[in-house]
Amino acid sequence: QVQVVESGGGLVQAGQSLRLSCAASGSIFTINVMAWYRQAPGKQRELVALITGGTTNYADSVKGRFTISRDNTKNAAYLQMNSLKPEDTAVYYCYATIKTNPRSSSFTYWGQGTQVTVSS
């Protein structure tokens, strides 16, 4: 069994910062992709940032403000969010593609989400 758990959400004022954490646990052989998605009320879930190997990608709306990183020794990923705006308010989900053994395919796992609210 594999679990992905996020933490670090909360309520902040515009211009402030938050750091989200994502930890994967269980029967893990290797993690390929780790990413953060978000979903605001009434909107579709969207990709915020992704990291695989040494490559990162960001949504245009967060470039220059958010930074994704990972610690492979801890099966963890982080999202440092600076200069937060009210439009960043959403539930943030961690996403990971994980192989549980050398011969298995990679499967996708999602966390339960953590709420980020930015007040103006």
Coordinates of C-alpha atoms in Angstrom, one line a residue:
Q1 CA 0.0 0.0 0.0
V2 CA 1.2 3.5 -0.8
Q3 CA 0.0 6.7 0.8
V4 CA 0.5 10.3 -0.2
V5 CA -0.1 12.9 2.5
E6 CA 0.1 16.7 2.2
S7 CA 0.5 19.2 5.0
G8 CA 1.2 22.9 5.4
G9 CA -1.9 24.6 4.2
G10 CA -3.6 27.4 6.0
L11 CA -4.9 31.0 5.9
V12 CA -2.5 33.8 5.0
Q13 CA -2.8 37.4 3.8
A14 CA -1.9 38.4 0.3
G15 CA 1.9 38.8 -0.1
Q16 CA 2.8 36.3 2.5
S17 CA 4.3 32.8 2.1
L18 CA 3.4 29.2 2.8
R19 CA 5.3 26.0 2.3
L20 CA 3.5 22.8 1.5
S21 CA 4.9 19.4 2.1
C22 CA 4.1 16.0 0.5
A23 CA 5.3 12.7 1.9
A24 CA 4.8 9.3 0.2
S25 CA 5.0 6.2 2.3
G26 CA 4.5 2.5 2.0
S27 CA 5.9 0.0 -0.5
I28 CA 7.9 2.3 -2.7
F29 CA 10.6 1.2 -5.1
T30 CA 11.0 4.5 -7.0
I31 CA 9.1 7.7 -7.6
N32 CA 9.3 9.2 -11.0
V33 CA 7.1 12.3 -11.1
M34 CA 6.0 14.4 -8.1
A35 CA 3.7 17.4 -8.7
W36 CA 1.3 19.8 -7.1
Y37 CA -2.2 20.5 -8.5
R38 CA -4.8 22.8 -7.2
Q39 CA -8.6 23.1 -7.5
A40 CA -10.5 26.3 -6.7
P41 CA -14.3 26.2 -6.1
G42 CA -16.1 25.8 -9.4
K43 CA -12.9 25.3 -11.4
Q44 CA -11.1 22.3 -12.8
R45 CA -8.1 20.9 -11.2
E46 CA -5.0 22.4 -12.7
L47 CA -1.2 21.6 -12.6
V48 CA 0.7 24.1 -10.5
A49 CA 4.2 22.6 -10.6
L50 CA 6.0 19.4 -11.5
I51 CA 9.4 17.9 -10.8
T52 CA 10.9 14.8 -12.4
G53 CA 14.6 14.1 -12.2
G54 CA 16.2 17.5 -12.3
T55 CA 13.5 19.1 -14.4
T56 CA 10.8 21.4 -13.1
N57 CA 7.7 22.9 -14.8
Y58 CA 5.4 25.6 -13.6
A59 CA 2.0 27.0 -14.5
D60 CA 2.5 30.5 -16.0
S61 CA 0.4 31.9 -13.1
V62 CA 2.9 30.9 -10.5
K63 CA 6.2 31.3 -12.3
G64 CA 8.6 33.4 -10.3
R65 CA 6.6 33.0 -7.1
F66 CA 6.4 29.2 -6.4
T67 CA 9.3 26.7 -6.2
I68 CA 8.9 23.0 -6.2
S69 CA 11.6 20.7 -4.8
R70 CA 12.0 17.2 -3.6
D71 CA 14.0 15.1 -1.2
N72 CA 14.3 11.6 -2.7
T73 CA 15.7 10.2 0.6
K74 CA 12.4 11.1 2.3
N75 CA 10.1 10.4 -0.7
A76 CA 9.0 13.9 -0.2
A77 CA 8.2 17.0 -2.3
Y78 CA 7.7 20.6 -1.3
L79 CA 6.0 23.7 -2.7
Q80 CA 7.4 27.0 -1.5
M81 CA 4.8 29.6 -2.3
N82 CA 5.8 33.3 -2.0
S83 CA 3.9 36.5 -2.8
L84 CA 0.6 34.7 -2.5
K85 CA -2.4 36.2 -4.1
P86 CA -6.1 35.7 -3.4
E87 CA -6.4 33.9 -6.7
D88 CA -4.1 31.2 -5.3
T89 CA -6.8 30.1 -3.0
A90 CA -7.6 26.5 -3.6
V91 CA -7.2 23.0 -2.4
Y92 CA -3.7 21.8 -3.2
Y93 CA -3.1 18.2 -4.1
C94 CA 0.1 16.2 -4.2
Y95 CA 0.5 13.8 -7.1
A96 CA 3.1 11.1 -7.6
T97 CA 3.8 8.4 -10.0
I98 CA 5.3 5.4 -8.1
K99 CA 6.7 2.0 -8.9
T100 CA 6.2 -0.5 -6.0
N101 CA 8.8 -3.0 -7.3
P102 CA 11.3 -3.2 -10.2
R103 CA 8.9 -5.1 -12.5
S104 CA 5.8 -3.1 -11.9
S105 CA 4.4 -0.3 -13.9
S106 CA 4.1 3.1 -12.4
F107 CA 0.8 4.0 -10.8
T108 CA -0.6 7.4 -10.0
Y109 CA -1.3 8.4 -6.4
W110 CA -3.0 11.5 -5.1
G111 CA -3.1 13.0 -1.6
Q112 CA -6.2 14.1 0.1
G113 CA -5.5 17.8 -0.4
T114 CA -4.7 20.7 1.8
Q115 CA -6.6 24.0 1.8
V116 CA -4.7 27.2 1.1
T117 CA -6.7 30.4 1.6
V118 CA -5.2 33.8 0.8
S119 CA -7.1 36.9 2.0
S120 CA -6.9 40.3 0.4

